[in-house]
Amino acid sequence: MSPENIIQLLTSELEGVVPKSSWGETSLFYNPNNLLPNGVYFCTIKEKNGDNDKASDLDRDSVFRVSIGAGKAHYEQLFGARPKRPEKGGIVDTGHDFTKLNELMPHPIYAWMSWVQILSPTKSTFDSVLPIIKDAHASAVVKFNKKTKST
């Protein structure tokens, strides 16, 4: 799968998804009718290293990262207790090889916030991860509705 395939799939299958691209990353927000400046993001697709984000070695040919805000319960079901927040510029200590392709694992920087990642997933692996993305989207809908309730 390509980043474009994934973005197209998620924007067509999930309600209210708005992609926003900047700095080699596309963030997917739940933001129906662009009611909020950005909405609530639940998934990102990153295609290159950042200054403080080199742990996944995204500068390799055709390598990209799908990051998902899995939520605490889902994260802990998959990987156990969340790691401590890394120092600025550091990565979490989970024992994972954050450069490994096509395997769901904690996010190297944001695992402490219950985010997970998968690098360059195949179609079948992406399909197995899609329920986590759908759950993250559902959580974003709830957060969005709380934010917009007073507007």
mmCIF file of C-alpha atoms in Angstrom:
data_model
loop_
_atom_site.group_PDB
_atom_site.id
_atom_site.type_symbol
_atom_site.label_atom_id
_atom_site.label_comp_id
_atom_site.label_asym_id
_atom_site.label_seq_id
_atom_site.Cartn_x
_atom_site.Cartn_y
_atom_site.Cartn_z
ATOM 1 C CA MET A 1 0.000 0.000 0.000
ATOM 2 C CA SER A 2 1.062 3.586 -0.499
ATOM 3 C CA PRO A 3 0.397 6.633 1.672
ATOM 4 C CA GLU A 4 -1.969 7.895 -1.016
ATOM 5 C CA ASN A 5 -3.923 4.590 -1.019
ATOM 6 C CA ILE A 6 -4.302 4.732 2.753
ATOM 7 C CA ILE A 7 -5.403 8.371 2.798
ATOM 8 C CA GLN A 8 -7.928 7.711 0.037
ATOM 9 C CA LEU A 9 -9.261 4.615 1.790
ATOM 10 C CA LEU A 10 -9.654 6.317 5.161
ATOM 11 C CA THR A 11 -11.238 9.484 3.772
ATOM 12 C CA SER A 12 -13.739 7.440 1.785
ATOM 13 C CA GLU A 13 -14.570 4.801 4.432
ATOM 14 C CA LEU A 14 -14.628 6.920 7.577
ATOM 15 C CA GLU A 15 -17.065 9.768 8.069
ATOM 16 C CA GLY A 16 -15.852 13.358 8.458
ATOM 17 C CA VAL A 17 -12.146 12.735 7.823
ATOM 18 C CA VAL A 18 -10.111 15.705 6.634
ATOM 19 C CA PRO A 19 -6.453 15.200 5.650
ATOM 20 C CA LYS A 20 -3.995 18.025 6.269
ATOM 21 C CA SER A 21 -0.434 17.790 4.959
ATOM 22 C CA SER A 22 2.666 19.609 6.172
ATOM 23 C CA TRP A 23 6.352 18.865 6.665
ATOM 24 C CA GLY A 24 6.243 15.407 5.072
ATOM 25 C CA GLU A 25 3.323 14.260 7.190
ATOM 26 C CA THR A 26 -0.400 13.989 6.539
ATOM 27 C CA SER A 27 -2.583 14.186 9.619
ATOM 28 C CA LEU A 28 -6.074 12.755 9.429
ATOM 29 C CA PHE A 29 -8.564 14.741 11.467
ATOM 30 C CA TYR A 30 -12.184 14.103 12.287
ATOM 31 C CA ASN A 31 -13.636 17.476 11.372
ATOM 32 C CA PRO A 32 -16.967 17.287 9.521
ATOM 33 C CA ASN A 33 -17.801 20.501 7.679
ATOM 34 C CA ASN A 34 -14.447 21.924 8.897
ATOM 35 C CA LEU A 35 -16.226 23.098 12.023
ATOM 36 C CA LEU A 36 -12.963 23.440 13.980
ATOM 37 C CA PRO A 37 -9.638 24.857 12.738
ATOM 38 C CA ASN A 38 -8.177 21.326 12.681
ATOM 39 C CA GLY A 39 -10.620 18.967 14.334
ATOM 40 C CA VAL A 40 -9.363 15.976 16.314
ATOM 41 C CA TYR A 41 -6.576 13.944 14.801
ATOM 42 C CA PHE A 42 -6.450 10.178 15.158
ATOM 43 C CA CYS A 43 -3.982 8.982 12.524
ATOM 44 C CA THR A 44 -0.941 10.355 10.715
ATOM 45 C CA ILE A 45 1.131 9.231 7.772
ATOM 46 C CA LYS A 46 4.728 10.391 7.816
ATOM 47 C CA GLU A 47 7.069 9.982 4.862
ATOM 48 C CA LYS A 48 10.375 11.430 6.068
ATOM 49 C CA ASN A 49 12.459 11.852 9.184
ATOM 50 C CA GLY A 50 11.989 14.937 11.300
ATOM 51 C CA ASP A 51 14.617 16.766 13.352
ATOM 52 C CA ASN A 52 13.529 14.954 16.522
ATOM 53 C CA ASP A 53 12.083 11.873 14.860
ATOM 54 C CA LYS A 54 14.611 9.574 13.203
ATOM 55 C CA ALA A 55 13.955 6.335 15.123
ATOM 56 C CA SER A 56 11.989 4.708 12.279
ATOM 57 C CA ASP A 57 14.507 5.697 9.571
ATOM 58 C CA LEU A 58 11.782 7.040 7.296
ATOM 59 C CA ASP A 59 14.299 8.382 4.785
ATOM 60 C CA ARG A 60 14.657 4.904 3.259
ATOM 61 C CA ASP A 61 13.131 4.374 -0.193
ATOM 62 C CA SER A 62 9.364 3.733 -0.064
ATOM 63 C CA VAL A 63 9.254 3.666 3.751
ATOM 64 C CA PHE A 64 6.488 5.531 5.534
ATOM 65 C CA ARG A 65 4.866 5.345 8.949
ATOM 66 C CA VAL A 66 1.206 5.052 9.778
ATOM 67 C CA SER A 67 0.696 6.276 13.353
ATOM 68 C CA ILE A 68 -2.531 5.620 15.208
ATOM 69 C CA GLY A 69 -3.872 7.066 18.454
ATOM 70 C CA ALA A 70 -4.887 3.682 19.822
ATOM 71 C CA GLY A 71 -6.071 4.880 23.239
ATOM 72 C CA LYS A 72 -4.827 3.644 26.605
ATOM 73 C CA ALA A 73 -6.962 0.494 26.901
ATOM 74 C CA HIS A 74 -6.226 -0.677 23.346
ATOM 75 C CA TYR A 75 -2.518 0.133 23.656
ATOM 76 C CA GLU A 76 -2.195 -1.779 26.926
ATOM 77 C CA GLN A 77 -4.137 -4.725 25.504
ATOM 78 C CA LEU A 78 -1.622 -4.926 22.646
ATOM 79 C CA PHE A 79 1.662 -4.080 24.380
ATOM 80 C CA GLY A 80 1.172 -3.955 28.129
ATOM 81 C CA ALA A 81 1.941 -0.905 30.242
ATOM 82 C CA ARG A 82 2.782 2.271 28.397
ATOM 83 C CA PRO A 83 6.414 3.388 28.597
ATOM 84 C CA LYS A 84 7.584 6.556 30.294
ATOM 85 C CA ARG A 85 7.758 9.750 28.267
ATOM 86 C CA PRO A 86 11.189 9.995 26.629
ATOM 87 C CA GLU A 87 13.466 12.950 27.175
ATOM 88 C CA LYS A 88 13.303 15.638 24.502
ATOM 89 C CA GLY A 89 14.754 14.195 21.293
ATOM 90 C CA GLY A 90 14.725 10.662 22.724
ATOM 91 C CA ILE A 91 12.685 7.551 22.046
ATOM 92 C CA VAL A 92 10.657 5.303 24.309
ATOM 93 C CA ASP A 93 12.246 2.192 25.773
ATOM 94 C CA THR A 94 10.119 -0.758 24.677
ATOM 95 C CA GLY A 95 12.714 -3.095 23.175
ATOM 96 C CA HIS A 96 11.182 -2.816 19.687
ATOM 97 C CA ASP A 97 13.118 -2.327 16.462
ATOM 98 C CA PHE A 98 11.320 0.829 15.294
ATOM 99 C CA THR A 99 12.738 0.401 11.772
ATOM 100 C CA LYS A 100 11.043 -2.952 11.136
ATOM 101 C CA LEU A 101 8.556 -2.901 8.272
ATOM 102 C CA ASN A 102 4.990 -4.220 8.263
ATOM 103 C CA GLU A 103 4.692 -4.846 12.012
ATOM 104 C CA LEU A 104 2.433 -3.062 14.465
ATOM 105 C CA MET A 105 4.425 -1.755 17.429
ATOM 106 C CA PRO A 106 4.516 1.149 19.877
ATOM 107 C CA HIS A 107 5.281 4.557 18.385
ATOM 108 C CA PRO A 108 8.944 5.401 19.107
ATOM 109 C CA ILE A 109 8.149 8.847 20.505
ATOM 110 C CA TYR A 110 4.451 8.911 21.399
ATOM 111 C CA ALA A 111 3.867 5.432 22.839
ATOM 112 C CA TRP A 112 3.592 7.060 26.262
ATOM 113 C CA MET A 113 0.472 8.779 24.841
ATOM 114 C CA SER A 114 -0.923 5.413 23.595
ATOM 115 C CA TRP A 115 0.126 5.852 19.953
ATOM 116 C CA VAL A 116 1.214 2.887 17.834
ATOM 117 C CA GLN A 117 2.922 2.652 14.458
ATOM 118 C CA ILE A 118 3.326 0.421 11.465
ATOM 119 C CA LEU A 119 5.896 1.046 8.744
ATOM 120 C CA SER A 120 4.967 0.488 5.104
ATOM 121 C CA PRO A 121 2.162 -2.028 5.732
ATOM 122 C CA THR A 122 1.105 -4.549 3.126
ATOM 123 C CA LYS A 123 -2.590 -4.626 2.245
ATOM 124 C CA SER A 124 -3.278 -7.669 4.433
ATOM 125 C CA THR A 125 -1.433 -6.211 7.422
ATOM 126 C CA PHE A 126 -3.158 -2.868 6.962
ATOM 127 C CA ASP A 127 -6.506 -4.664 6.894
ATOM 128 C CA SER A 128 -5.639 -6.274 10.245
ATOM 129 C CA VAL A 129 -4.787 -2.838 11.711
ATOM 130 C CA LEU A 130 -7.850 -1.092 10.276
ATOM 131 C CA PRO A 131 -10.050 -1.925 13.316
ATOM 132 C CA ILE A 132 -7.567 0.008 15.518
ATOM 133 C CA ILE A 133 -7.811 2.975 13.140
ATOM 134 C CA LYS A 134 -11.603 2.754 13.209
ATOM 135 C CA ASP A 135 -11.546 2.739 17.029
ATOM 136 C CA ALA A 136 -9.224 5.770 17.017
ATOM 137 C CA HIS A 137 -11.620 7.505 14.630
ATOM 138 C CA ALA A 138 -14.566 6.696 16.918
ATOM 139 C CA SER A 139 -12.667 8.197 19.871
ATOM 140 C CA ALA A 140 -11.936 11.305 17.791
ATOM 141 C CA VAL A 141 -15.672 11.628 17.062
ATOM 142 C CA VAL A 142 -16.422 11.594 20.795
ATOM 143 C CA LYS A 143 -13.724 14.205 21.534
ATOM 144 C CA PHE A 144 -14.904 16.343 18.622
ATOM 145 C CA ASN A 145 -18.486 16.239 19.847
ATOM 146 C CA LYS A 146 -17.384 17.328 23.336
ATOM 147 C CA LYS A 147 -15.383 20.226 21.847
ATOM 148 C CA THR A 148 -18.217 21.415 19.643
ATOM 149 C CA LYS A 149 -21.070 20.899 22.082
ATOM 150 C CA SER A 150 -20.895 24.527 23.266
ATOM 151 C CA THR A 151 -20.576 26.007 19.745
#
